[in-house]
Short mmCIF file of C-alpha atoms and ligand atoms in Angstrom, two decimals:
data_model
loop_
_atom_site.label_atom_id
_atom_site.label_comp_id
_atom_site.label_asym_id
_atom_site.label_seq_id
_atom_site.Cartn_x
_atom_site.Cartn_y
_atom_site.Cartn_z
CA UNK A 1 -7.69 -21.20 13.18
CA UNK A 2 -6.73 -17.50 12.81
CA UNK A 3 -7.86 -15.89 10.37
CA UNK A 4 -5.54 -14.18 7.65
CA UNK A 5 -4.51 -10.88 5.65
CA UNK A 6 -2.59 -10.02 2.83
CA UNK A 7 -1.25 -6.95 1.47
CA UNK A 8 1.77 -5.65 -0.30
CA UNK A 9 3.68 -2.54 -1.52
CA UNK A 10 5.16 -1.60 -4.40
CA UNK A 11 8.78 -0.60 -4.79
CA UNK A 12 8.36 1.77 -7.34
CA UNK A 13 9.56 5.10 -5.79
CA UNK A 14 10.49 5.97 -2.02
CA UNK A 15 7.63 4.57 0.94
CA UNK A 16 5.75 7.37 1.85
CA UNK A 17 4.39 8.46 5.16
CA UNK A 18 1.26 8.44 2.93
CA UNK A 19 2.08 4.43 2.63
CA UNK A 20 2.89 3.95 6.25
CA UNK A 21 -0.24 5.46 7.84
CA UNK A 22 -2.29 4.20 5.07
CA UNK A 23 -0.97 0.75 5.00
CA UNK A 24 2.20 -0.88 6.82
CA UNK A 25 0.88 0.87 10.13
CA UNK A 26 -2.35 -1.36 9.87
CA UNK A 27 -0.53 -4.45 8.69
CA UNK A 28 1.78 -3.94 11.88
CA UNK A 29 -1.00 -3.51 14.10
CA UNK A 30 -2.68 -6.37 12.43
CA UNK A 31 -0.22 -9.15 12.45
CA UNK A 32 -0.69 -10.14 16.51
CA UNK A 33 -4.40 -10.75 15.66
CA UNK A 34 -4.19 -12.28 12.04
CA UNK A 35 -1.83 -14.99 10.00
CA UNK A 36 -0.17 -12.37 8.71
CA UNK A 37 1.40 -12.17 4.81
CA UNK A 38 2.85 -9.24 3.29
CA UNK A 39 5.05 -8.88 -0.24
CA UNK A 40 6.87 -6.71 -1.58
CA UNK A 41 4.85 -6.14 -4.98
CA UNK A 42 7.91 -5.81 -7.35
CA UNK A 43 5.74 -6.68 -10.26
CA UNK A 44 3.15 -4.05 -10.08
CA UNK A 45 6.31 -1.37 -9.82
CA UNK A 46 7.52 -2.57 -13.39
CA UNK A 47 3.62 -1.44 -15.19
CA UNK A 48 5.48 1.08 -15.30
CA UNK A 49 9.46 1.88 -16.73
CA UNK A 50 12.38 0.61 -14.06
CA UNK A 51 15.40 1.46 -13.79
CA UNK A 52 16.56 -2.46 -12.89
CA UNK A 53 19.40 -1.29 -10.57
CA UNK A 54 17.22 1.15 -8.26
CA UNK A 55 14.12 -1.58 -8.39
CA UNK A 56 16.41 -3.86 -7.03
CA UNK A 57 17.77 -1.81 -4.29
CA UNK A 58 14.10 -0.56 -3.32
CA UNK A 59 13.01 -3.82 -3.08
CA UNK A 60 15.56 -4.32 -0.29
CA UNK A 61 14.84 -0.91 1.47
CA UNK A 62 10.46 -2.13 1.62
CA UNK A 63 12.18 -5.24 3.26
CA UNK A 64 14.16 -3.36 5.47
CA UNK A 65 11.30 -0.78 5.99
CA UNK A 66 8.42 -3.36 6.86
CA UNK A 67 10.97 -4.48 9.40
CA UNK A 68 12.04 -1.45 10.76
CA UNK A 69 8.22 -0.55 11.50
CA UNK A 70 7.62 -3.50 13.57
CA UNK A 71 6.53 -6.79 11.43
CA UNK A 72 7.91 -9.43 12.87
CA UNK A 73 8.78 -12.54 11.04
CA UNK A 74 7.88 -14.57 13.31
CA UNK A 75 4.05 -13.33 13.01
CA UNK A 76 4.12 -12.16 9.53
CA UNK A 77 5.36 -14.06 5.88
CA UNK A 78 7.60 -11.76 4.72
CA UNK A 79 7.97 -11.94 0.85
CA UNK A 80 8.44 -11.03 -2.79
CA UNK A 81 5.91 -11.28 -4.86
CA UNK A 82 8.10 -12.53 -7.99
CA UNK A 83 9.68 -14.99 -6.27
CA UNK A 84 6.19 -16.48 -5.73
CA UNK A 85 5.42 -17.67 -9.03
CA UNK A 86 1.51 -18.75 -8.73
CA UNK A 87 1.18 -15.03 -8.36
CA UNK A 88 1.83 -14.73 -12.42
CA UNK A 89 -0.19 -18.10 -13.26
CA UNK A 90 -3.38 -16.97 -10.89
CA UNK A 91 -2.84 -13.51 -12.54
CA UNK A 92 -3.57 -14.71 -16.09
CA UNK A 93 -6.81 -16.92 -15.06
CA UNK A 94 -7.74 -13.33 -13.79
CA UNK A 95 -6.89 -11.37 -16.83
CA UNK A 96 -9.05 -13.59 -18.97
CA UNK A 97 -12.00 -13.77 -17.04
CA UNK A 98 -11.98 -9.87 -16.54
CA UNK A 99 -13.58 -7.66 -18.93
CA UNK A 100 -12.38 -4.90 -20.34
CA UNK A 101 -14.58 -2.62 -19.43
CA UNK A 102 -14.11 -3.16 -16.16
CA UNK A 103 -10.97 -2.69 -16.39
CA UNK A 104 -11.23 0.63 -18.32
CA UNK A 105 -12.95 2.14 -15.39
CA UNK A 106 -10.80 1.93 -12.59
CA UNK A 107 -9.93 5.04 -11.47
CA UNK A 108 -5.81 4.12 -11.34
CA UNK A 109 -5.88 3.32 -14.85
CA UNK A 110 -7.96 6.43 -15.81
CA UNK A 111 -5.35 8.64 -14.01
CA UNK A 112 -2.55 7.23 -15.94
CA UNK A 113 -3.93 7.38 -19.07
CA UNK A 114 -4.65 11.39 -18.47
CA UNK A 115 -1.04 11.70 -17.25
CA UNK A 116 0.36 10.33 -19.90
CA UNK A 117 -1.15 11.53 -22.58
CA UNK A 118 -0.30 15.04 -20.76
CA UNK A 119 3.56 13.95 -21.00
CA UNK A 120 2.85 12.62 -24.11
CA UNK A 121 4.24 9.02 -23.15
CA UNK A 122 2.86 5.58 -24.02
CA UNK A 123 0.86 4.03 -22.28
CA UNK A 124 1.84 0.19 -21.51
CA UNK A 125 -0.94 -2.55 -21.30
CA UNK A 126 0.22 -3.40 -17.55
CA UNK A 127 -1.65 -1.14 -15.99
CA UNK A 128 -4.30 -1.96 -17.43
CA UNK A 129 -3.86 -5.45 -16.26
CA UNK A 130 -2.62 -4.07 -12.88
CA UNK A 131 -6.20 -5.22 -10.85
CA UNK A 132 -6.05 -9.07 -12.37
CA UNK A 133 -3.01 -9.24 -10.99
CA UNK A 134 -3.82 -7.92 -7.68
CA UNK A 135 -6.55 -9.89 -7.43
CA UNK A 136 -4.12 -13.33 -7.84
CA UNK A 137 -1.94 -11.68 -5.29
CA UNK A 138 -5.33 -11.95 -3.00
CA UNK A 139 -7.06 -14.67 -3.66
CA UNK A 140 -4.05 -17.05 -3.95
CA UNK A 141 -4.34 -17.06 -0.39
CA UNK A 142 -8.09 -17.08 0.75
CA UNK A 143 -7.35 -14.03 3.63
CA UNK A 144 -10.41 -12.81 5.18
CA UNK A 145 -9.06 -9.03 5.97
CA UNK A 146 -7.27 -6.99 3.07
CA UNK A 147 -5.53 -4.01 4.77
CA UNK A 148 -5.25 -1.18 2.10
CA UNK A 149 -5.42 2.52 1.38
CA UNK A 150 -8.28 4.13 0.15
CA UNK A 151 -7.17 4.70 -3.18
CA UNK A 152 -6.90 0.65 -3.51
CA UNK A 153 -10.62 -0.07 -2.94
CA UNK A 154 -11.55 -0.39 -5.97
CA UNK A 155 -8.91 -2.46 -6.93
CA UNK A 156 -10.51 -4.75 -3.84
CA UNK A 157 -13.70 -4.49 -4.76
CA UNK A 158 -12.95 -6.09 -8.15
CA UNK A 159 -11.09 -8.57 -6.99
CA UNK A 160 -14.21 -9.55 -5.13
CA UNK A 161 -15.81 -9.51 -7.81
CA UNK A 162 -13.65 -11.89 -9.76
CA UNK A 163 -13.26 -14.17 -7.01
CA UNK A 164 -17.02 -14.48 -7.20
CA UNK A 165 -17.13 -14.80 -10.69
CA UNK A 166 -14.54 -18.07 -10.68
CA UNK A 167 -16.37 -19.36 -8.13
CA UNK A 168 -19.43 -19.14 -9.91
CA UNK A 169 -18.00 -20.54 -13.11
CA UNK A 170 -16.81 -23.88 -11.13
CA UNK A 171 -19.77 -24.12 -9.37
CA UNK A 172 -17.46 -24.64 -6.09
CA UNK A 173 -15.84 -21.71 -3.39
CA UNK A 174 -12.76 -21.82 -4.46
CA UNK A 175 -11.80 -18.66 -2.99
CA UNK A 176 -12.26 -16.26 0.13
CA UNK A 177 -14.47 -13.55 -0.41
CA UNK A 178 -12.16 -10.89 1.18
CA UNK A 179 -13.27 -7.88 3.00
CA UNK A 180 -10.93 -4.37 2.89
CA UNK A 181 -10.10 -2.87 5.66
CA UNK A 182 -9.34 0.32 6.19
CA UNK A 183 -7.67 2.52 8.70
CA UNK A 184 -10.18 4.89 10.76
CA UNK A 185 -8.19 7.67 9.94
CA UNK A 186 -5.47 8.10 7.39
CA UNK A 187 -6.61 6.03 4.81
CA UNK A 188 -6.05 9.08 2.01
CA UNK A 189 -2.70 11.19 3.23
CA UNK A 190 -2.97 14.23 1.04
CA UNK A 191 0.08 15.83 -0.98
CA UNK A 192 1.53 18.45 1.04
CA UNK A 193 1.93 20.70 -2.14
CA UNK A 194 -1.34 19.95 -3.57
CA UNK A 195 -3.49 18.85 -0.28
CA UNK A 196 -6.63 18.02 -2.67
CA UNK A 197 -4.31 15.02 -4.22
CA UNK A 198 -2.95 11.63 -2.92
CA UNK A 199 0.21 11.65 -1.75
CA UNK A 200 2.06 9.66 -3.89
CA UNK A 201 5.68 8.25 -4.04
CA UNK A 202 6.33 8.60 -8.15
CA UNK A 203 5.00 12.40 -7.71
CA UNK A 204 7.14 14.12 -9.73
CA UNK A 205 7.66 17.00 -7.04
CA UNK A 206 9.18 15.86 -4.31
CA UNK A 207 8.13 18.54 -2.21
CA UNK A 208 4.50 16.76 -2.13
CA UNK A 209 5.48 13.49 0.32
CA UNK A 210 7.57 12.84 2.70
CA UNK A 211 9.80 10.20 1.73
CA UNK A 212 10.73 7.86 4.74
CA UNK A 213 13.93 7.17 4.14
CA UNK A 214 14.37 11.15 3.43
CA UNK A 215 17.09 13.14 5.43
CA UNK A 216 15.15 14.04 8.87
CA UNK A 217 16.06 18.01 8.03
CA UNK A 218 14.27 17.48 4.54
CA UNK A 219 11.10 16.14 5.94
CA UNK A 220 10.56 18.74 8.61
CA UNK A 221 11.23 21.58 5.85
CA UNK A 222 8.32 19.72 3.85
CA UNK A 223 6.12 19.81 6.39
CA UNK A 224 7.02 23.25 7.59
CA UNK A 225 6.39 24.36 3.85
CA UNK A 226 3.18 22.93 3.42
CA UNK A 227 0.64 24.48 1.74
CA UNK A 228 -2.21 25.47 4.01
CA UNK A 229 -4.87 28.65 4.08
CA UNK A 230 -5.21 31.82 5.35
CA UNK A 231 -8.07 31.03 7.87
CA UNK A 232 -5.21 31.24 11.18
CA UNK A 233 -7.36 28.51 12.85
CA UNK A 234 -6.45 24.57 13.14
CA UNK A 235 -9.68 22.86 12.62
CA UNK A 236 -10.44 19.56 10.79
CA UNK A 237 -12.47 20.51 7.92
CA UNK A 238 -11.58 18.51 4.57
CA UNK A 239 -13.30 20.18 1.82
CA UNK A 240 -12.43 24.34 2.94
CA UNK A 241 -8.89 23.50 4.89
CA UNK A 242 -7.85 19.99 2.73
CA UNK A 243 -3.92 21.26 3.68
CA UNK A 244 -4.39 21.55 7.73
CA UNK A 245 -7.02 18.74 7.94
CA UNK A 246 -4.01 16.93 6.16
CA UNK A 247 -1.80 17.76 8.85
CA UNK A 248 -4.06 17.19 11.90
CA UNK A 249 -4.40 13.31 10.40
CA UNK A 250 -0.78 13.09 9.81
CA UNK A 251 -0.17 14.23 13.57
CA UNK A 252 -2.80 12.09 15.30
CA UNK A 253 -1.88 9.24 13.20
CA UNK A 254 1.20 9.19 14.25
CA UNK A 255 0.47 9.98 18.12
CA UNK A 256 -1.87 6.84 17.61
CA UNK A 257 -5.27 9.81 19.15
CA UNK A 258 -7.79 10.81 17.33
CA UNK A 259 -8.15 13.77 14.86
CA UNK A 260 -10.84 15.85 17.37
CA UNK A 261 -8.17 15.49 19.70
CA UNK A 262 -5.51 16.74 18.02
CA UNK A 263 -7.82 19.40 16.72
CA UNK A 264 -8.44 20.33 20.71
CA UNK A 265 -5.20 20.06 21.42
CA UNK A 266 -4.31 22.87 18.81
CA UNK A 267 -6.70 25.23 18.92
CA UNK A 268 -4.99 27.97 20.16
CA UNK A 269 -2.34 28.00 18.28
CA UNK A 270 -1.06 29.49 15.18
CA UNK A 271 -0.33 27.94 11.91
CA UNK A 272 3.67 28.13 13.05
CA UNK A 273 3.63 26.56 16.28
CA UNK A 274 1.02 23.94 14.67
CA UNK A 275 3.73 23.25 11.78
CA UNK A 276 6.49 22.89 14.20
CA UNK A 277 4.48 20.25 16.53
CA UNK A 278 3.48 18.19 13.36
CA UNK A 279 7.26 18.42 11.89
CA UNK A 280 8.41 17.65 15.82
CA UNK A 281 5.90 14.14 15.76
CA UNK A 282 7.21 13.15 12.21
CA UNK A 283 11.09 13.42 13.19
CA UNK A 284 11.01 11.67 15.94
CA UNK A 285 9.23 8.55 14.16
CA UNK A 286 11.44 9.17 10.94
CA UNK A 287 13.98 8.92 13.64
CA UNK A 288 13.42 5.64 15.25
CA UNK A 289 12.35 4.18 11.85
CA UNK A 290 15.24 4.82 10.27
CA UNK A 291 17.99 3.85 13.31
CA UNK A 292 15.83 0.42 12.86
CA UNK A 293 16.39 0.16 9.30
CA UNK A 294 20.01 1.12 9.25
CA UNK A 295 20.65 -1.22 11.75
CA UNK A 296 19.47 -4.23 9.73
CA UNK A 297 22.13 -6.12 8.01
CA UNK A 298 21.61 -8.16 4.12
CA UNK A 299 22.07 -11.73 5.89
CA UNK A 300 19.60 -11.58 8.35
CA UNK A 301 16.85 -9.71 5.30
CA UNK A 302 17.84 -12.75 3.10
CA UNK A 303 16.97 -15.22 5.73
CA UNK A 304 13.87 -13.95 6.12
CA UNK A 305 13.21 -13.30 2.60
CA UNK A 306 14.08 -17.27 1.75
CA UNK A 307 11.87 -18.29 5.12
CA UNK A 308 9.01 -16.40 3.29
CA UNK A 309 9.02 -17.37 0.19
CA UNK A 310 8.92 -21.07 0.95
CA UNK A 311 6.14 -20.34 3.52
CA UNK A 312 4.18 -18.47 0.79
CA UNK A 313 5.00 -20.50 -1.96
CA UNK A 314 3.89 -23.68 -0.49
CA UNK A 315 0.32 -22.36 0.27
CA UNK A 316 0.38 -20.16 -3.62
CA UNK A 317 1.35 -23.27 -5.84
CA UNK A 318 -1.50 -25.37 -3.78
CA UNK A 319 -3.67 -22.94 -4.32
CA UNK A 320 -2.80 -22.62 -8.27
CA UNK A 321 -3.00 -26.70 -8.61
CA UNK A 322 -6.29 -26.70 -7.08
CA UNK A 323 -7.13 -24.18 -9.30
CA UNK A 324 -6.05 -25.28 -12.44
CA UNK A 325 -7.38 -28.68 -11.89
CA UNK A 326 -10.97 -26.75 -11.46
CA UNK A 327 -10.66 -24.82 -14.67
CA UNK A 328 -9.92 -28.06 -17.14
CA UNK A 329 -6.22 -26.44 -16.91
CA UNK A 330 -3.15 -29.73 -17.59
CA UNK A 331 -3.61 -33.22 -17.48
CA UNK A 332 -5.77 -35.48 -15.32
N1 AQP B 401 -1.53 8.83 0.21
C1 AQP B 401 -1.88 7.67 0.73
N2 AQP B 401 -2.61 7.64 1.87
C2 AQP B 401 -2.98 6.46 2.43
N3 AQP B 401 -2.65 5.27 1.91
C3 AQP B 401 -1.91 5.25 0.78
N4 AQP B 401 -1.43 4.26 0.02
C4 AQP B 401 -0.75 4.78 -1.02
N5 AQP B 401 -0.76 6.13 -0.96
C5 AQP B 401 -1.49 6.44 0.15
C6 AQP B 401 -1.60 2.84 0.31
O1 AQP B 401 -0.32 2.24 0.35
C7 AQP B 401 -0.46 0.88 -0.09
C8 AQP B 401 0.60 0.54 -1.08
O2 AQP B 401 0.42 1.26 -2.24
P1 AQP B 401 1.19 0.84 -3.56
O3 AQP B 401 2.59 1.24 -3.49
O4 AQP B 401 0.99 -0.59 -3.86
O5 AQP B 401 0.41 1.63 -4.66
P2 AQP B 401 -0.23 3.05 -4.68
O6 AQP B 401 -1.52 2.97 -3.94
O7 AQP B 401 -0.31 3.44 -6.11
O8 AQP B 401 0.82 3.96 -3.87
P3 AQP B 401 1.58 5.25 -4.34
O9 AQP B 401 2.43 5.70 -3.22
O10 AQP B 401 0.62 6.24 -4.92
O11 AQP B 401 2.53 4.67 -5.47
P4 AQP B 401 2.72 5.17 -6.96
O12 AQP B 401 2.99 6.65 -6.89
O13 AQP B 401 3.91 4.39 -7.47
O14 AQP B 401 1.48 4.85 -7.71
C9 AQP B 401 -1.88 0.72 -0.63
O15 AQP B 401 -2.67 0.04 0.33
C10 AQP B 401 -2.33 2.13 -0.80
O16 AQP B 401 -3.74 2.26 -0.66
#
């Protein structure tokens, strides 16, 4: 039997190249060698405030965008996470047998808190309850292989730990420990404004990612603009040139080498003709990406979405039963 990942994205602002090489890149490459499931994770967008009518359409363009990049439905379960409902019933087995310390201390939550309390907004309870619910997205499905970002490894690591934690409170493996992986390189895409931070999709300055559904002309100016140093020399050195060591991994992750290469291949030349190689390798993907995804038509994305969601639900409400029947949960 082959063994199987699971990951998902949430639609809660534009995909980011920050997403792709982080994330969708390795579930692409991933889905020839694995069972393959990926979701669109439409209830982690909503721990934060929606607007319904762009949620709904975003949800469509990760569809459309996890297509365009190469999954294929035919290797991968293609599917959204609400319309999966063990998801929600795993998710509060989770929340209860979490603590909330543990909770307190993930470094997401942390950063939310801070932000908000900078904006002065509330802060709602989802995110603290974000991980539980990640973890049920997981587990639900006993994959060996989680594909994720780096900023989601702590999320990972405690959904391992719950998943050991049930398992030790039912005396019985009743899920997959899973293991993260992550990309070699990529796995933190810096903000090109602020090259010491994620880049993130809900950033409020747009200037920061590069949106991949953005005009082509946009993203090259972002990249062009990016904020680098005044050494004059492209070298790969994180902690004294975070803004061109940004932009080497950005370039060799997208020309699939690796980042001493690109470093090589650049070492002559100046900050310009660097930015306008790196701007010339991200057009030309945004390019075919996006004739991909405006090529897709509604029909065909429903029929896949429907295919999905009976594959996944018929493994996820299984899984829940057998769960359930573990915990005391129902009737005999
Ligand atoms: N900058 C990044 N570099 C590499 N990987 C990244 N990921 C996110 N940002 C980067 C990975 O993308 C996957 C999906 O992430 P998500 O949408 O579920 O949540 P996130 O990690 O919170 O992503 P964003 O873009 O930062 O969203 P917002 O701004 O809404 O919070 C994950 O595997 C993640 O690691």
């Amino acid at each position: 039997m082959k063994k199987r990942i699971v990951s998902g994205i949430k639609p809660s602002g534009s995909l980011t190249l920050g997403n792709y090489i982080g994330a969708a890149k390795q579930f692409v490459d991933l889905q020839n060698e694995f069972d393959s499931f990926v979701f669109v994770a439409d209830l982690h967008a909503i721990t934060v405030p929606q607007n319904s009518t762009e949620l709904r359409a975003r949800t469509y363009d990760l569809v459309k965008l996890y297509l365009a990049m190469g999954l294929d439905p035919k290797k991968t379960t293609l599917f959204i996470q609400s319309e999966v409902p063990a998801h929600l019933q795993l998710a509060w087995v989770f929340t209860c047998s979490s603590y909330m310390g543990e909770l307190e201390r993930m470094t997401q939550y942390k950063d939310t808190v801070l932000k908000n309390k900078v904006k002065q907004l509330p802060i709602g309870s989802g995110i603290l309850q974000y991980p539980p619910l990640m973890a049920a997205d997981i587990l639900l499905y006993d994959p060996q292989i989680v594909p994720v970002g780096d900023d989601q490894s702590q999320h990972l690591e405690l959904t391992r730990t719950l998943a050991e934690r049930l398992n030790g409170i039912t005396n019985q493996d009743i899920f997959t420990i899973p293991e993260t992986f992550k990309p070699k390189q990529g796995a933190r895409i810096m903000s090109l404004q602020e090259p010491t931070k994620k880049m993130s999709k809900s950033d409020d300055n747009p200037k920061s990612y590069i949106a991949l559904l953005d005009p082509i002309a946009v993203s090259v100016k972002k990249i062009k603009s990016a904020v680098t140093d005044s050494e004059m020399v492209v070298r790969y050195d994180v902690e004294h040139k975070p803004g061109i060591s940004n932009l080497l991994t950005i370039y060799a992750s997208l020309e699939n080498i690796e980042i001493s290469d690109a470093q090589k291949h650049f070492e002559n030349s100046t900050y310009g003709e660097f930015k306008t190689a790196v701007a010339k390798t991200v057009e030309i993907f945004l390019t075919e990406l996006q004739n991909k995804y405006h090529a897709l038509n509604m029909d065909t994305v429903n029929a896949i979405l429907d295919d999905g969601r009976i594959k996944a639900d018929a493994i996820a409400s299984k899984k829940i039963s057998h769960v359930y029947h573990k915990l005391g949960i129902g009737r005999f």
